[in-house]
Short mmCIF file of C-alpha atoms in Angstrom, two decimals:
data_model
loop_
_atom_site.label_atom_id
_atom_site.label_comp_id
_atom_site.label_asym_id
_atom_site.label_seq_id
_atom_site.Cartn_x
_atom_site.Cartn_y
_atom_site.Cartn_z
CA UNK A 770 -19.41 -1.04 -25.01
CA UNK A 771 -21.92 -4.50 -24.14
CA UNK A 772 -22.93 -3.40 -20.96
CA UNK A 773 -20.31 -4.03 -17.98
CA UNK A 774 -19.24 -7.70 -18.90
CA UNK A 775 -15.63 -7.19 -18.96
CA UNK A 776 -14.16 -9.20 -21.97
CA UNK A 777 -12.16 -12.46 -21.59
CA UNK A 778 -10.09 -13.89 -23.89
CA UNK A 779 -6.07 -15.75 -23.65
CA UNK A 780 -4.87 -12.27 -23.40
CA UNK A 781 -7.54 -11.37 -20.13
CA UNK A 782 -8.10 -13.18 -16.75
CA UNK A 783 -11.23 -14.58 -16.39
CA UNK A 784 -13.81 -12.30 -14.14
CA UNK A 785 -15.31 -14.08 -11.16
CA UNK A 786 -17.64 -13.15 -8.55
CA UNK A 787 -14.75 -11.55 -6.23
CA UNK A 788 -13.36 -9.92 -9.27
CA UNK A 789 -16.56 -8.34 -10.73
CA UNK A 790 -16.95 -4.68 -8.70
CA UNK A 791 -20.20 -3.88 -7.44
CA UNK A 792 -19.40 -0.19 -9.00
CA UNK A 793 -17.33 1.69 -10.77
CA UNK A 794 -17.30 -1.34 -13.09
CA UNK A 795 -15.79 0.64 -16.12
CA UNK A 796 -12.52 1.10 -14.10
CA UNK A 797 -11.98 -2.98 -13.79
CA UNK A 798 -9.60 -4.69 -16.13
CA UNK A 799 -9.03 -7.98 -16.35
CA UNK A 800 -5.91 -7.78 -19.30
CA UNK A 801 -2.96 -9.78 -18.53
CA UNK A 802 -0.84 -6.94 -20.23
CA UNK A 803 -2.04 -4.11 -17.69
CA UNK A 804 -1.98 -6.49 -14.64
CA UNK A 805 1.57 -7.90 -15.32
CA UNK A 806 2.63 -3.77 -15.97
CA UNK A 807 1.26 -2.73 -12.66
CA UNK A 808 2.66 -5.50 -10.78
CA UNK A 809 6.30 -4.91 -12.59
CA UNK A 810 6.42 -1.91 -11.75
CA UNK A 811 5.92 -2.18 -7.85
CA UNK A 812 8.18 -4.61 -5.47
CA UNK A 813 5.56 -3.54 -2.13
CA UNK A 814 2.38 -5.35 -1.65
CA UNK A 815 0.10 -5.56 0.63
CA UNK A 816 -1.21 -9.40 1.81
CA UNK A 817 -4.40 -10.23 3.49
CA UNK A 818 -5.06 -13.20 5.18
CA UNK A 819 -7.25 -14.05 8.34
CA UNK A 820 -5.73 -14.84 11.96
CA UNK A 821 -7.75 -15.91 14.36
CA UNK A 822 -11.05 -14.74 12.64
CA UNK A 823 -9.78 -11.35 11.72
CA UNK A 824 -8.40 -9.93 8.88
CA UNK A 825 -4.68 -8.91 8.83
CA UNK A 826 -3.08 -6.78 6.10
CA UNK A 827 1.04 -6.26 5.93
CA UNK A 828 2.90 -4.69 3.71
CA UNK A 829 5.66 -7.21 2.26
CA UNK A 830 8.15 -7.57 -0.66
CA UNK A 831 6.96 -9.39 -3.61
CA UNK A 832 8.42 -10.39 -7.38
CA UNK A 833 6.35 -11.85 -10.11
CA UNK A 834 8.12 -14.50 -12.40
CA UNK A 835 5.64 -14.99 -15.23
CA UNK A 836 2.29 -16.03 -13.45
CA UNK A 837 3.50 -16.47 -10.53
CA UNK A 838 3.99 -14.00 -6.94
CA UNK A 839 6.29 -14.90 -5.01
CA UNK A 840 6.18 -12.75 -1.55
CA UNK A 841 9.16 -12.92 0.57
CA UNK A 842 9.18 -13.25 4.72
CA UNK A 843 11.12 -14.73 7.40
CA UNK A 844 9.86 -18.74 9.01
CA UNK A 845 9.04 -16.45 12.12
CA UNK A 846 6.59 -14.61 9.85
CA UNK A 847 3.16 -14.92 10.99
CA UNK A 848 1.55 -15.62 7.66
CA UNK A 849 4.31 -17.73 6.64
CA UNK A 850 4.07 -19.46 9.71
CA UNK A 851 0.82 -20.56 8.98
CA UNK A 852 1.71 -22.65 5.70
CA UNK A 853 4.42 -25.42 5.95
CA UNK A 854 4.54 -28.98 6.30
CA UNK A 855 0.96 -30.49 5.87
CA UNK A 856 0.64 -26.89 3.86
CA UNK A 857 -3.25 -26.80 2.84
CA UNK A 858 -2.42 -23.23 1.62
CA UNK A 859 -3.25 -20.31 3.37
CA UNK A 860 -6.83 -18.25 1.74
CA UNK A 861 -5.08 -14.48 0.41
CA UNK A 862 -5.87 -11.27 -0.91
CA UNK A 863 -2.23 -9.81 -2.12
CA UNK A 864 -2.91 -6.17 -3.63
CA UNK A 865 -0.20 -3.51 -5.41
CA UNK A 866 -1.00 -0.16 -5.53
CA UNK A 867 0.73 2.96 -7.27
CA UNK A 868 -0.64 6.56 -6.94
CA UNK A 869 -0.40 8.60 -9.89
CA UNK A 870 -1.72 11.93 -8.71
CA UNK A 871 -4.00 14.27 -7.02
CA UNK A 872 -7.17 15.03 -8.66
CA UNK A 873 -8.66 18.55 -7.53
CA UNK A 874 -11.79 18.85 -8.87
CA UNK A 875 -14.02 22.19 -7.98
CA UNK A 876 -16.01 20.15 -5.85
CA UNK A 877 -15.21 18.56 -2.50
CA UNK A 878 -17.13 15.49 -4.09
CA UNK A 879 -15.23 14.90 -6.88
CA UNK A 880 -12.26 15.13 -5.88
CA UNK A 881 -10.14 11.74 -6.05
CA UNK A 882 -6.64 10.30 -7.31
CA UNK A 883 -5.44 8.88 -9.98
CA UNK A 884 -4.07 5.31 -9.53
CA UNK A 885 -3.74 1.80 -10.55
CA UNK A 886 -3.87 -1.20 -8.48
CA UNK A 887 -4.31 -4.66 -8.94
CA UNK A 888 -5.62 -7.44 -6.42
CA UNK A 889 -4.82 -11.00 -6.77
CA UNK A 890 -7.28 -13.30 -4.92
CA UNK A 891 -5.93 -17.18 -4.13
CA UNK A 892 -3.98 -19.65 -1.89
CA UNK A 893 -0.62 -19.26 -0.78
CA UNK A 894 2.02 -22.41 -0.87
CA UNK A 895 4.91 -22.41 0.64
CA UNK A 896 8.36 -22.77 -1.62
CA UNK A 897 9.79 -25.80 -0.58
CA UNK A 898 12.05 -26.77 -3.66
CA UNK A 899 15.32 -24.96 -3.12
CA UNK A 900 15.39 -24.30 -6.68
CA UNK A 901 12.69 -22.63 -7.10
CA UNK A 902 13.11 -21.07 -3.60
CA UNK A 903 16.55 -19.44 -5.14
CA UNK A 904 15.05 -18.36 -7.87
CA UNK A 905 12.17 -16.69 -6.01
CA UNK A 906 14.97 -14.89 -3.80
CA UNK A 907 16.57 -14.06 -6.96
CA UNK A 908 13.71 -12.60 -8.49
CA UNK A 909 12.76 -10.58 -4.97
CA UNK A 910 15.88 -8.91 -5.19
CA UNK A 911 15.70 -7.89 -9.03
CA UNK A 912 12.03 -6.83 -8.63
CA UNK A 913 13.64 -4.05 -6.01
CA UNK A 914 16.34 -3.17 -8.33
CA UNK A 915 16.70 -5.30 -11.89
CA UNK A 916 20.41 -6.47 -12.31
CA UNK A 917 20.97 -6.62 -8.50
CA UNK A 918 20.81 -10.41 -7.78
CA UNK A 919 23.61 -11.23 -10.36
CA UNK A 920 25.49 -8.65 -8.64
CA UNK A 921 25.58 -9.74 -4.89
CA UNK A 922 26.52 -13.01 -2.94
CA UNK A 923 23.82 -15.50 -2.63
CA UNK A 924 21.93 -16.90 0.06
CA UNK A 925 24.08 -19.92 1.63
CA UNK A 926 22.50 -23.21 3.06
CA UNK A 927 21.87 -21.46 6.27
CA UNK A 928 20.24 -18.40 4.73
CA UNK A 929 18.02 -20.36 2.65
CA UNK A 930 16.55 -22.25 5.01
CA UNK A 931 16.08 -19.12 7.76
CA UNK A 932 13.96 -17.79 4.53
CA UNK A 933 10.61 -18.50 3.39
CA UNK A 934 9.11 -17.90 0.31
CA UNK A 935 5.26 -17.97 -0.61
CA UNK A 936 3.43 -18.42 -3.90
CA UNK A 937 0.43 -16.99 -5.21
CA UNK A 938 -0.52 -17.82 -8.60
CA UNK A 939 -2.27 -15.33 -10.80
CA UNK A 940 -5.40 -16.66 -11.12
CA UNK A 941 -8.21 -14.06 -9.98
CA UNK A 942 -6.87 -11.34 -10.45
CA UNK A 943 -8.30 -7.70 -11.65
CA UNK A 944 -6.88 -4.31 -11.89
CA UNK A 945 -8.02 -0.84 -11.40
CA UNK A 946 -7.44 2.22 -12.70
CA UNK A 947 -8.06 5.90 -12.55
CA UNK A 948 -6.58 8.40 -15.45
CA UNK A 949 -6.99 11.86 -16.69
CA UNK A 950 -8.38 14.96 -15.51
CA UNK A 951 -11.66 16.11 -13.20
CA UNK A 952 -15.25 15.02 -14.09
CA UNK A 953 -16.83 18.26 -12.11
CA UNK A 954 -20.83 18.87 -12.68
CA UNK A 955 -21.36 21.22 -15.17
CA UNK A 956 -22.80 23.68 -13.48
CA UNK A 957 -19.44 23.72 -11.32
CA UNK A 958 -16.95 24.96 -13.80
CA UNK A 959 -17.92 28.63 -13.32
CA UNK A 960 -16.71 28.08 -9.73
CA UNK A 961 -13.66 30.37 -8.73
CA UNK A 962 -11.50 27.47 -7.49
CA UNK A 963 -8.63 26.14 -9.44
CA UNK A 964 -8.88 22.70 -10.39
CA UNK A 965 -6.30 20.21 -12.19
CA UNK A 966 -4.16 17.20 -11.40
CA UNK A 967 -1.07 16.84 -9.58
CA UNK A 968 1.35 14.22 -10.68
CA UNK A 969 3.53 12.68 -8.07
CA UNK A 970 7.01 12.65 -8.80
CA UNK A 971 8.83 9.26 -8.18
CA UNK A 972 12.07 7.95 -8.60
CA UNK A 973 15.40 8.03 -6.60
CA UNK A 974 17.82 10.15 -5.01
CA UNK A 975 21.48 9.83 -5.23
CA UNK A 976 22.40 6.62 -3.95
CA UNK A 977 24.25 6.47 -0.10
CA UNK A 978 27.24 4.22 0.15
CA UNK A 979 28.02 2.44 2.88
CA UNK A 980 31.29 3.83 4.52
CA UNK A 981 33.33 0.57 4.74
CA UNK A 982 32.92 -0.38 1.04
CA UNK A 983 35.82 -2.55 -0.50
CA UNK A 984 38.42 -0.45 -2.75
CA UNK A 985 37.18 -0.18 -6.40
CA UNK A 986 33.97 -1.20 -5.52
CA UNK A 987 32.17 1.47 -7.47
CA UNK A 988 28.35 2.23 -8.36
CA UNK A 989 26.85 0.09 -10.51
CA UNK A 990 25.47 1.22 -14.32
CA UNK A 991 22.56 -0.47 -13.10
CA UNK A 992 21.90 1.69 -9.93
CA UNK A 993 23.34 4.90 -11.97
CA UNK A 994 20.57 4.89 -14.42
CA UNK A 995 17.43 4.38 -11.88
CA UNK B 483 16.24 -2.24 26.81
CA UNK B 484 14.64 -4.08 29.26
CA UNK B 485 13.95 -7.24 26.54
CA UNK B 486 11.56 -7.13 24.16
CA UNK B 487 8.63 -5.70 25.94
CA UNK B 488 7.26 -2.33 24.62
CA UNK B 489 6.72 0.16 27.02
CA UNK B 490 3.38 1.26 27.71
CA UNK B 491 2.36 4.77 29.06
CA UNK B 492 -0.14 7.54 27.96
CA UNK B 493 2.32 8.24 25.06
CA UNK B 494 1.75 4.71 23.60
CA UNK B 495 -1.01 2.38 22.46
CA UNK B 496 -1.15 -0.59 24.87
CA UNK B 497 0.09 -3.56 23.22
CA UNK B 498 -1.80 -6.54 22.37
CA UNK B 499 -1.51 -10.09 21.64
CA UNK B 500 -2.35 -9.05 17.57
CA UNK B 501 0.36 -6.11 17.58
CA UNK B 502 3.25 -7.31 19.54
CA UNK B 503 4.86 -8.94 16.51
CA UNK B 504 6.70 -12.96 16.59
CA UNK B 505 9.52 -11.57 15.39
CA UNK B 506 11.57 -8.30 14.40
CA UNK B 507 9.95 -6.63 17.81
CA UNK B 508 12.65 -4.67 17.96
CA UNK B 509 11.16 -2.87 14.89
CA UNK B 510 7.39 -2.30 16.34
CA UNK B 511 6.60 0.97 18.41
CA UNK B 512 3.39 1.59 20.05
CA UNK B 513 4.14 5.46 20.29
CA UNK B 514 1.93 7.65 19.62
CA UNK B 515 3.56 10.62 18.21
CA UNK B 516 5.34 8.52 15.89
CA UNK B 517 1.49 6.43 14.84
CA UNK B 518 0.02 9.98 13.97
CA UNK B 519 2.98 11.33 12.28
CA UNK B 520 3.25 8.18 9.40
CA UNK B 521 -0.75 8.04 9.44
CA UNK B 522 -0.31 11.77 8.79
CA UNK B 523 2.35 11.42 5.90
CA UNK B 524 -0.11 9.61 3.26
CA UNK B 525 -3.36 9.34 1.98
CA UNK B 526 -3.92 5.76 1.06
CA UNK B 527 -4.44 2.57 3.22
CA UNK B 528 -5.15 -0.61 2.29
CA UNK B 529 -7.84 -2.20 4.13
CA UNK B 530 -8.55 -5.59 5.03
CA UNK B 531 -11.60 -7.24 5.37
CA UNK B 532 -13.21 -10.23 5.01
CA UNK B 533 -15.41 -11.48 2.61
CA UNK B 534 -17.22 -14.76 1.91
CA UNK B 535 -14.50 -16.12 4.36
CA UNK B 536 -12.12 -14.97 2.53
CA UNK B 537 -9.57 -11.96 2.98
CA UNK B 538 -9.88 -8.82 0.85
CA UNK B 539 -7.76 -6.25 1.00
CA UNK B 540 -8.44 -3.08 -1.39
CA UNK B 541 -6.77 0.94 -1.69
CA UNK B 542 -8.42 3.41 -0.55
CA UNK B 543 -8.28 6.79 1.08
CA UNK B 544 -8.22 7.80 4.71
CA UNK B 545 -7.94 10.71 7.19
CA UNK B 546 -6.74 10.93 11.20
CA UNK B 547 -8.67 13.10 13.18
CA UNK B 548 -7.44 12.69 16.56
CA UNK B 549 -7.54 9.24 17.89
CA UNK B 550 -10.05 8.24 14.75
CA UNK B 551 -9.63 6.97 11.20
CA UNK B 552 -12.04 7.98 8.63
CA UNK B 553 -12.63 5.60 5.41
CA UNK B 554 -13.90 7.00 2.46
CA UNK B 555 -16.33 5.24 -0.12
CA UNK B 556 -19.14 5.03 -2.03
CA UNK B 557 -22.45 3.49 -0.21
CA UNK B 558 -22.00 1.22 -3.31
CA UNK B 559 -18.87 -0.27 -2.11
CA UNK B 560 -18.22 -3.45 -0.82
CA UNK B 561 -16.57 -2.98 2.51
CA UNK B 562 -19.12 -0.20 3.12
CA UNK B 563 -21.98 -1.99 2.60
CA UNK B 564 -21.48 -4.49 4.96
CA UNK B 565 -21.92 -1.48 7.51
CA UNK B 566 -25.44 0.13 8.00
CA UNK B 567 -28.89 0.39 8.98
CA UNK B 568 -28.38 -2.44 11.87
CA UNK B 569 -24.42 -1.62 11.75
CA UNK B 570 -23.00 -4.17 13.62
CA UNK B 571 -19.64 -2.96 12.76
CA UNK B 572 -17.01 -4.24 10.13
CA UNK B 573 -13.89 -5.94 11.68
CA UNK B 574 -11.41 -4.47 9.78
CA UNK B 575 -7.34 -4.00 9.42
CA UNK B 576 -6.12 -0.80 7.86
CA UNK B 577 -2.42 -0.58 6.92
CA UNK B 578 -0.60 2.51 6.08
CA UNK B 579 2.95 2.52 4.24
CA UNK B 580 5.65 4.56 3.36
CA UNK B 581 8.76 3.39 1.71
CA UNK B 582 11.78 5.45 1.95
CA UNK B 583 14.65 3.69 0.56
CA UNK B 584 16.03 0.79 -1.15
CA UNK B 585 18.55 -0.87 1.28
CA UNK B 586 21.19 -3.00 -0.97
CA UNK B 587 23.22 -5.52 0.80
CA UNK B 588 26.79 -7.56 -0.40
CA UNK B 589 24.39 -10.30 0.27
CA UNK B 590 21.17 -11.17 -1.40
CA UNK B 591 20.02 -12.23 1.94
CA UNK B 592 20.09 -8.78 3.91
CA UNK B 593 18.61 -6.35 1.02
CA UNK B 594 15.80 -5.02 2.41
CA UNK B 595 13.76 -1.40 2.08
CA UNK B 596 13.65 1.38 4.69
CA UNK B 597 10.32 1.96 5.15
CA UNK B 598 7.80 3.06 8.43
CA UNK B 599 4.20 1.12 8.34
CA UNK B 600 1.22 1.74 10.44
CA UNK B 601 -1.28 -0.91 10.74
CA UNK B 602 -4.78 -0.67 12.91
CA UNK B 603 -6.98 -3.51 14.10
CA UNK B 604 -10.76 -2.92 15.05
CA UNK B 605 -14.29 -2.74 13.81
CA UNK B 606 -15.19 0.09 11.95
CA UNK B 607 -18.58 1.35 11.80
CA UNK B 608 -21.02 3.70 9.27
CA UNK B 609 -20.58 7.23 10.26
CA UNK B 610 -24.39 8.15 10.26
CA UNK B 611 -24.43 11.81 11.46
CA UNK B 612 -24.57 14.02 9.11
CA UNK B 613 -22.21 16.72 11.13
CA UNK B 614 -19.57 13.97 11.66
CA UNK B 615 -19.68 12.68 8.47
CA UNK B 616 -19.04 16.18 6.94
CA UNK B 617 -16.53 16.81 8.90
CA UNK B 618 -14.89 13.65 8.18
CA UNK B 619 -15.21 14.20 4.23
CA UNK B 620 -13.32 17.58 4.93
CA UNK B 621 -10.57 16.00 6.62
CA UNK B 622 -10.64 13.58 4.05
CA UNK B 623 -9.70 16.06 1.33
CA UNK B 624 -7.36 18.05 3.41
CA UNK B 625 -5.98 14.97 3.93
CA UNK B 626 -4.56 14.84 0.57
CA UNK B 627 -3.75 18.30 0.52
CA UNK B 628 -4.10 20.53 3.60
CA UNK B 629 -6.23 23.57 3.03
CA UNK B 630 -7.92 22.40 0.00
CA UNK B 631 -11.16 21.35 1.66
CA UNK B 632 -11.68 25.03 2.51
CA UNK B 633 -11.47 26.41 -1.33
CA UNK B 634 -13.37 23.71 -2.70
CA UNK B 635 -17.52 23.77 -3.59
CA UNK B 636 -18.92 21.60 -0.19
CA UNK B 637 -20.89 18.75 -0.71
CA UNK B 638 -24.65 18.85 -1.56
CA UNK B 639 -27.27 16.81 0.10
CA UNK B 640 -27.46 14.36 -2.67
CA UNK B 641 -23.74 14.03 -2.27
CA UNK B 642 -23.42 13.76 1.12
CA UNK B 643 -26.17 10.85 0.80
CA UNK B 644 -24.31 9.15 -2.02
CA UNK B 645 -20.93 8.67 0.17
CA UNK B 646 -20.31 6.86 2.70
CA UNK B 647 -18.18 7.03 5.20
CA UNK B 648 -17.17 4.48 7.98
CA UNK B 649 -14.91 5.13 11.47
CA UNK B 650 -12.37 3.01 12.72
CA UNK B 651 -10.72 4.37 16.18
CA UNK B 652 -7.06 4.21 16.99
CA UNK B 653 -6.94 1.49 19.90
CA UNK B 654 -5.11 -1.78 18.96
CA UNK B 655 -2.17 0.00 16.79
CA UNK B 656 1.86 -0.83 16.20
CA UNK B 657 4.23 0.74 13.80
CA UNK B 658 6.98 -0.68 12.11
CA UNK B 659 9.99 0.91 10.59
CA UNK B 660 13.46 0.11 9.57
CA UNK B 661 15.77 2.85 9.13
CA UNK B 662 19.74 3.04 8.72
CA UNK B 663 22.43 1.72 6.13
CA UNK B 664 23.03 -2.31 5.53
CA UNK B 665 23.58 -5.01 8.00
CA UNK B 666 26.05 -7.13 6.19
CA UNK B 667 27.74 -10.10 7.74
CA UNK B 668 31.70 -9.40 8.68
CA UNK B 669 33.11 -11.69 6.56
CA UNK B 670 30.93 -10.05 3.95
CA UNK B 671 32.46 -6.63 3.83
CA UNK B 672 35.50 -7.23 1.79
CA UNK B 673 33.11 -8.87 -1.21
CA UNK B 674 33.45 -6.12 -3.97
CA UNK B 675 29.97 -5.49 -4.81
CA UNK B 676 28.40 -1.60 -3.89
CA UNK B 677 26.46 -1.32 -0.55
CA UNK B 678 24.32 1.25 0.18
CA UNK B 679 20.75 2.78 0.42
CA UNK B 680 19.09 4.68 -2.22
CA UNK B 681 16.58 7.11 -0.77
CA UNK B 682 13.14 6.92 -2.38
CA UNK B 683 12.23 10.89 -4.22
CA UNK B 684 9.21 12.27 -3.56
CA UNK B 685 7.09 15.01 -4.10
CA UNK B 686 4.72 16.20 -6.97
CA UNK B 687 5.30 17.58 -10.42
CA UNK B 688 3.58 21.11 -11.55
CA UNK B 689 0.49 20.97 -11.28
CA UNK B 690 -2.08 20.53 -14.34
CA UNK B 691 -5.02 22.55 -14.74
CA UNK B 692 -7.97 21.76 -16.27
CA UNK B 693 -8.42 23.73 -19.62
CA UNK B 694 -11.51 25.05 -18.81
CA UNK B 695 -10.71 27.25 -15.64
CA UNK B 696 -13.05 30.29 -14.65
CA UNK B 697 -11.19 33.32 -15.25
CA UNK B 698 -8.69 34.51 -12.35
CA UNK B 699 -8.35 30.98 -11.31
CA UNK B 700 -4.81 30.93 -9.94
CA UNK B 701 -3.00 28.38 -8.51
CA UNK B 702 -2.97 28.57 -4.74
CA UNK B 703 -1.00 28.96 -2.73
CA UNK B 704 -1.32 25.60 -0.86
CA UNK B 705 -0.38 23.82 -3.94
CA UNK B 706 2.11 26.26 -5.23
CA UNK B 707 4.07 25.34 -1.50
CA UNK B 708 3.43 20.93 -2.10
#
């Protein structure tokens, strides 16, 4: 370790001012590896922007196609709304976040959870080529479920256009993480209370067919082996 | 339905012009049985501030306590720091997610996710006495898991003067949720491809304790029932 200068190199963003944490600096990454892992594995973010002064945060769908976000919302959207013809870009904060698990520590202080998270700082465009558009759309769907876009009808001339697509590129863009078990004080660890992790459990339950389905149209190996 | 208007009574937040949405109102509820039970179902926000001008949006833990939100973090953090000594307050957005289920459509166009969102609009300020902030950090633990605040070591002075904690109260507040199998078109239905919803799992794993437990140490009972 050199002190808290996080490294940069091809394979690492480049730290900046809103990137750098004020603390907790040994939890920042900046590899392009760990970011594009957490992002993959998440299809909800959450995007920032500012209306009328104040700061708004929605939760919203989102795919990344190399080192680009796209995030997905109707014209009526309000932040979508707000880029468009003249388009100067609309100033976002776009953050994914997965909890890992609980971390009970003997303390009331030290207790936490173990996570990862990544937060993408930059300027939204809208997605006005249709070809790109469709391929945003296609990669929204397979970041939900990979496989599904191939495997469903695609947005006609009317859908397309009632949809708007934003991207973010990944330019500023950290992660964060939290792993392993409880840092208690020492003199803690006589303590009588238990103390450990608790992993959450994720995944999917048996999927719910929709009654009117079309004869032979069966589950997909795709959606069998979530 | 008497249009789109929300209706307003001592059950329900009064609407405003930031959380009657353009679009999808049909979604948004202002009740408040339903606000406290999704704020009540996680752990993690993300909240919104700005900046530099600029949004920022980062995870972090929270906890209801009647009609106020408590933020945890270190005095060291960002959003917290902006609070204070003069504490003019922080304006703030906190949002609060839970995704249920994948929603999968005949059409790319209608996939979407069941999910029921919570998002809060106001200034939050430094919780400065010392009672209300130690209340707050044990509601911030049980929280995460109910009953755990009480079997865990309280914090110190030095602890309670290294965290801070800032208040945000439950005034200008919506929820969202979508619930229910797939909205295809008609002339959709007889396309061959599966339809359905697949229900997010959750829950937690077994629990892992640390190695070095003080003898007699059992699990509790609290997290035996998670």
């Amino acid at each position: 370790m050199q002190g808290t200068q996080p490294p940069t190199s091809p394979a690492a963003y480049t730290p900046t001012d809103r990137t750098i944490p004020t603390r907790a600096a040994q939890k920042a990454s900046y590899d392009r590896e760990l970011v594009h892992s957490i992002l993959d594995e998440g299809y909800v973010c959450h995007l920032g922007f500012i209306r009328g002064g104040a700061p708004v945060v929605l939760p919203t769908l989102y795919a990344r196609v190399g080192e680009t976000l796209y995030v997905h919302g109707s014209t009526g959207s309000r932040p979508l709304r707000m880029t468009g013809q003249a388009d100067p870009g609309l100033p976002v904060c776009l953050t994914v976040t997965h909890v890992d698990g609980l971390v009970l520590a003997r303390s009331a202080f030290h207790h936490s959870v173990n996570y990862r998270s990544v937060v993408v700082h930059g300027t939204a465009y809208d997605v006005a080529d249709p070809r790109e558009k469709r391929a945003a759309l296609d990669a929204l769907v397979d970041q939900v479920v990979p496989g599904r876009a191939a495997d469903s009808r695609p947005a006609n001339r009317k859908e397309l256009a009632a949809t708007a697509v934003i991207r973010l590129d990944l330019g500023e863009v950290s992660a964060k993480t939290r792993t392993g078990g409880v840092n208690d004080e020492p003199e803690d660890l006589a303590l009588p209370h238990w103390a450990g992790v608790v992993p959450l459990r994720k995944g999917y339950d048996a999927p719910v067919p929709e009654a009117d389905l079309a004869p032979g149209a069966e589950l997909p190996g795709y959606l069998a082996a979530l």
